[in-house]
XYZ file of C-alpha atoms in Angstrom:
261
model
C 14.743 -81.066 -41.920
C 11.424 -82.116 -43.385
C 9.654 -81.027 -40.189
C 11.406 -77.655 -39.937
C 9.145 -75.785 -42.339
C 5.832 -77.050 -40.896
C 7.127 -76.333 -37.385
C 8.174 -72.821 -38.365
C 4.769 -72.258 -39.936
C 3.082 -73.539 -36.776
C 5.141 -71.213 -34.569
C 4.443 -68.264 -36.855
C 0.731 -69.099 -36.970
C 0.606 -69.369 -33.187
C 2.343 -66.011 -32.751
C -0.009 -64.421 -35.262
C -3.022 -65.865 -33.441
C -1.793 -64.494 -30.106
C -1.255 -61.052 -31.635
C -4.734 -61.114 -33.165
C -6.216 -62.184 -29.834
C -4.424 -59.360 -28.030
C -5.746 -56.821 -30.541
C -9.253 -58.236 -30.197
C -9.062 -58.099 -26.402
C -7.889 -54.473 -26.422
C -10.638 -53.499 -28.854
C -13.196 -54.916 -26.414
C -11.566 -53.159 -23.446
C -11.504 -49.823 -25.283
C -15.164 -50.056 -26.271
C -16.093 -50.875 -22.689
C -14.047 -47.937 -21.382
C -15.490 -45.501 -23.930
C -18.995 -46.487 -22.860
C -18.153 -46.247 -19.151
C -20.538 -44.543 -16.738
C -17.627 -42.450 -15.379
C -17.480 -40.529 -18.670
C -19.809 -37.543 -18.850
C -22.240 -37.019 -21.716
C -20.159 -34.011 -22.779
C -17.002 -36.115 -22.970
C -18.735 -38.861 -24.922
C -20.130 -36.269 -27.345
C -16.552 -35.408 -28.349
C -15.797 -38.960 -29.507
C -17.058 -38.008 -32.982
C -14.150 -35.550 -33.262
C -11.452 -37.297 -31.214
C -12.001 -40.932 -32.267
C -10.299 -42.396 -29.178
C -10.701 -46.089 -29.998
C -9.521 -45.767 -33.590
C -6.640 -43.509 -32.514
C -5.336 -45.830 -29.805
C -5.643 -48.834 -32.098
C -3.714 -46.977 -34.803
C -0.924 -46.376 -32.292
C -0.927 -50.111 -31.565
C -2.119 -50.194 -27.949
C -2.111 -53.778 -26.653
C -2.769 -55.517 -23.326
C 0.254 -55.664 -21.045
C 1.818 -52.425 -22.232
C 3.329 -49.738 -20.018
C 1.943 -46.457 -21.346
C 2.950 -42.891 -20.472
C 0.453 -40.117 -21.232
C 1.881 -36.594 -21.308
C 0.015 -33.643 -19.796
C -3.432 -35.288 -19.540
C -5.258 -32.053 -18.677
C -8.642 -32.869 -17.180
C -8.267 -36.538 -18.038
C -10.355 -36.947 -21.195
C -8.106 -39.732 -22.498
C -7.305 -40.998 -19.010
C -10.954 -42.025 -18.642
C -10.403 -44.475 -21.506
C -6.765 -45.488 -21.038
C -6.955 -46.210 -17.312
C -9.857 -48.709 -17.390
C -8.474 -50.412 -20.511
C -5.063 -50.911 -18.857
C -6.268 -51.460 -15.285
C -5.857 -55.245 -15.281
C -3.902 -55.490 -18.515
C -0.927 -53.117 -18.275
C 0.372 -50.017 -16.534
C -0.589 -46.364 -17.027
C 1.732 -43.533 -16.020
C 0.388 -39.995 -16.185
C 3.017 -37.275 -16.619
C 1.439 -34.255 -14.941
C 2.422 -30.771 -13.808
C 1.485 -31.543 -10.202
C 0.938 -34.891 -8.541
C -1.770 -33.336 -6.351
C -4.905 -31.329 -7.153
C -8.119 -31.905 -9.112
C -6.646 -34.444 -11.490
C -5.205 -36.560 -8.673
C -8.537 -36.320 -6.855
C -10.318 -37.510 -9.988
C -8.116 -40.595 -10.105
C -8.873 -41.352 -6.450
C -12.615 -40.895 -6.996
C -12.518 -43.524 -9.754
C -9.908 -45.868 -8.308
C -12.298 -48.818 -8.623
C -12.629 -48.214 -12.372
C -9.122 -46.877 -13.090
C -6.930 -48.986 -10.810
C -3.461 -47.870 -9.730
C -2.449 -45.048 -12.046
C 1.055 -43.770 -11.357
C 1.723 -40.021 -11.436
C 5.058 -38.697 -12.689
C 5.864 -35.001 -12.302
C 6.329 -33.453 -15.719
C 6.614 -29.710 -16.302
C 8.618 -28.716 -19.390
C 11.118 -27.181 -19.653
C 12.068 -27.533 -15.957
C 11.058 -31.165 -15.497
C 10.946 -33.452 -18.528
C 12.250 -36.779 -17.229
C 9.664 -39.516 -17.789
C 11.344 -42.423 -16.045
C 14.113 -44.963 -16.607
C 15.449 -45.397 -20.117
C 13.748 -48.071 -22.244
C 11.013 -48.630 -19.638
C 7.805 -47.810 -21.542
C 6.117 -49.422 -24.517
C 4.262 -46.283 -25.565
C 4.242 -42.533 -24.916
C 1.186 -40.520 -25.936
C 0.489 -36.822 -26.298
C -2.838 -35.329 -27.313
C -3.008 -31.677 -28.424
C -0.075 -30.547 -26.253
C 2.835 -29.952 -28.615
C 1.825 -26.396 -29.519
C 1.983 -25.323 -25.868
C 5.569 -26.553 -25.568
C 6.479 -24.926 -28.878
C 4.980 -21.629 -27.681
C 7.375 -21.843 -24.746
C 10.256 -22.411 -27.171
C 11.378 -24.824 -29.910
C 13.962 -26.124 -27.419
C 11.196 -27.056 -24.986
C 9.321 -29.088 -27.586
C 12.570 -30.745 -28.646
C 13.228 -31.673 -25.005
C 9.840 -33.409 -24.831
C 10.626 -35.443 -27.952
C 14.004 -36.378 -26.487
C 12.404 -37.414 -23.181
C 9.895 -39.589 -25.035
C 12.702 -41.154 -27.068
C 14.673 -41.946 -23.925
C 11.843 -43.620 -22.007
C 10.404 -45.856 -24.750
C 11.919 -49.240 -25.461
C 13.481 -49.971 -28.839
C 10.484 -50.661 -31.047
C 8.303 -48.546 -28.738
C 5.832 -45.947 -29.959
C 5.493 -42.192 -29.513
C 1.917 -41.369 -30.553
C 1.108 -37.749 -31.380
C -2.207 -36.007 -32.012
C -1.874 -32.283 -32.664
C -3.833 -29.367 -34.133
C -2.684 -29.004 -37.722
C -1.563 -25.750 -39.337
C -1.195 -25.214 -43.059
C 1.857 -26.926 -44.578
C 5.222 -25.196 -44.315
C 4.035 -22.381 -42.070
C 6.644 -21.259 -39.569
C 6.139 -23.621 -36.644
C 6.600 -21.228 -33.691
C 4.520 -18.523 -35.415
C 1.650 -20.931 -36.095
C 1.804 -22.187 -32.519
C 1.749 -18.692 -31.059
C -1.000 -17.233 -33.244
C -3.223 -20.249 -33.956
C -2.226 -22.904 -31.393
C -1.451 -25.177 -34.331
C 1.710 -26.691 -35.836
C 2.415 -27.711 -39.444
C 2.607 -31.476 -39.806
C 5.968 -31.290 -41.579
C 7.415 -29.407 -38.591
C 6.295 -32.138 -36.171
C 7.623 -34.920 -38.397
C 10.981 -33.169 -38.668
C 11.104 -32.790 -34.885
C 10.425 -36.486 -34.376
C 13.115 -37.559 -36.829
C 15.592 -35.114 -35.266
C 14.978 -36.788 -31.889
C 15.865 -40.165 -33.406
C 12.424 -41.601 -34.135
C 11.259 -43.177 -37.360
C 7.866 -42.158 -38.742
C 5.944 -45.439 -38.800
C 2.602 -44.055 -39.936
C 0.369 -41.031 -40.419
C -3.403 -41.313 -40.211
C -6.289 -39.029 -41.137
C -8.463 -40.486 -38.341
C -8.691 -37.059 -36.704
C -8.745 -34.945 -39.853
C -11.528 -32.415 -40.350
C -11.862 -31.147 -43.944
C -14.284 -28.429 -42.793
C -11.413 -26.726 -40.966
C -9.195 -24.705 -43.309
C -6.504 -24.452 -40.596
C -6.556 -20.641 -40.550
C -8.489 -20.087 -37.304
C -7.207 -20.092 -33.738
C -8.333 -23.468 -32.395
C -9.897 -21.836 -29.319
C -12.519 -20.220 -31.568
C -13.763 -23.702 -32.532
C -15.506 -26.373 -30.487
C -15.249 -27.221 -27.653
C -14.250 -23.610 -26.802
C -16.622 -21.932 -29.291
C -17.943 -18.715 -27.741
C -21.418 -18.857 -29.297
C -20.840 -15.822 -31.531
C -20.225 -17.195 -35.033
C -22.427 -20.121 -36.187
C -20.051 -20.799 -39.084
C -17.284 -21.636 -36.635
C -19.560 -23.984 -34.716
C -20.416 -25.745 -37.975
C -16.727 -26.564 -38.482
C -16.693 -28.674 -35.335
C -13.337 -29.308 -33.686
C -9.952 -28.630 -35.270
C -8.275 -30.575 -38.056
C -5.645 -32.779 -36.396
C -2.638 -34.806 -37.461
C -2.200 -38.300 -36.003
C 1.404 -39.492 -36.182
C 2.984 -42.753 -35.045
C 6.697 -42.503 -34.327
C 8.766 -45.577 -33.438
C 12.126 -45.844 -31.701
C 14.430 -47.940 -33.900
C 15.360 -51.401 -32.650
C 19.040 -51.694 -31.804
């Protein structure tokens, strides 16, 4: 019995050291990916608004994880996730089509990105993300408003699909354009391409998630949340200098977790 406490401390200390090492390794991998030659100067210039390393570390990205990214668009985050997970995990991209420019981009950078799996994903018709409890993390960046514009049921279906595919204890990481508090969610999505943070949190809890954290990493106090996000950078039309001075939109960064059984 006298050795039980020191042994327990040793085991705990060892586990803590391994966790710290994993976090340190991923931090290095993310910095290397963010600086990669495959990223254009225009993409790197947006790091000041999108804070990819800080965001992924807030969500708890670690080596060895299976990560599903929803609707990656042109692949802005893929250019960072894929190299970071190439030899240290698995990346699944849930896309509208498994062919086309995005698929070609992955092939062009196969040496840097490795074997990225494509999963067809086109809400509301196709929302399945894979076998239940098979992913460590699901990520969505600035997509929720599009699904809410389609209908509240469509956005709910995405939350439910994310809940199904992540393991107990797994993470659903959300970055979304923020509307003013307590605005009507569908109205804000339709008119401004934004969603109130309280609406997103409620949707996550309704799907079964717990809210594990909310960060202001991607907040922008210059944005008063009253302007359609497509009038701001990077879509700014060159007409109003005041809108350019705002930068990119104010964004919520939410970490949902599936409860452990």
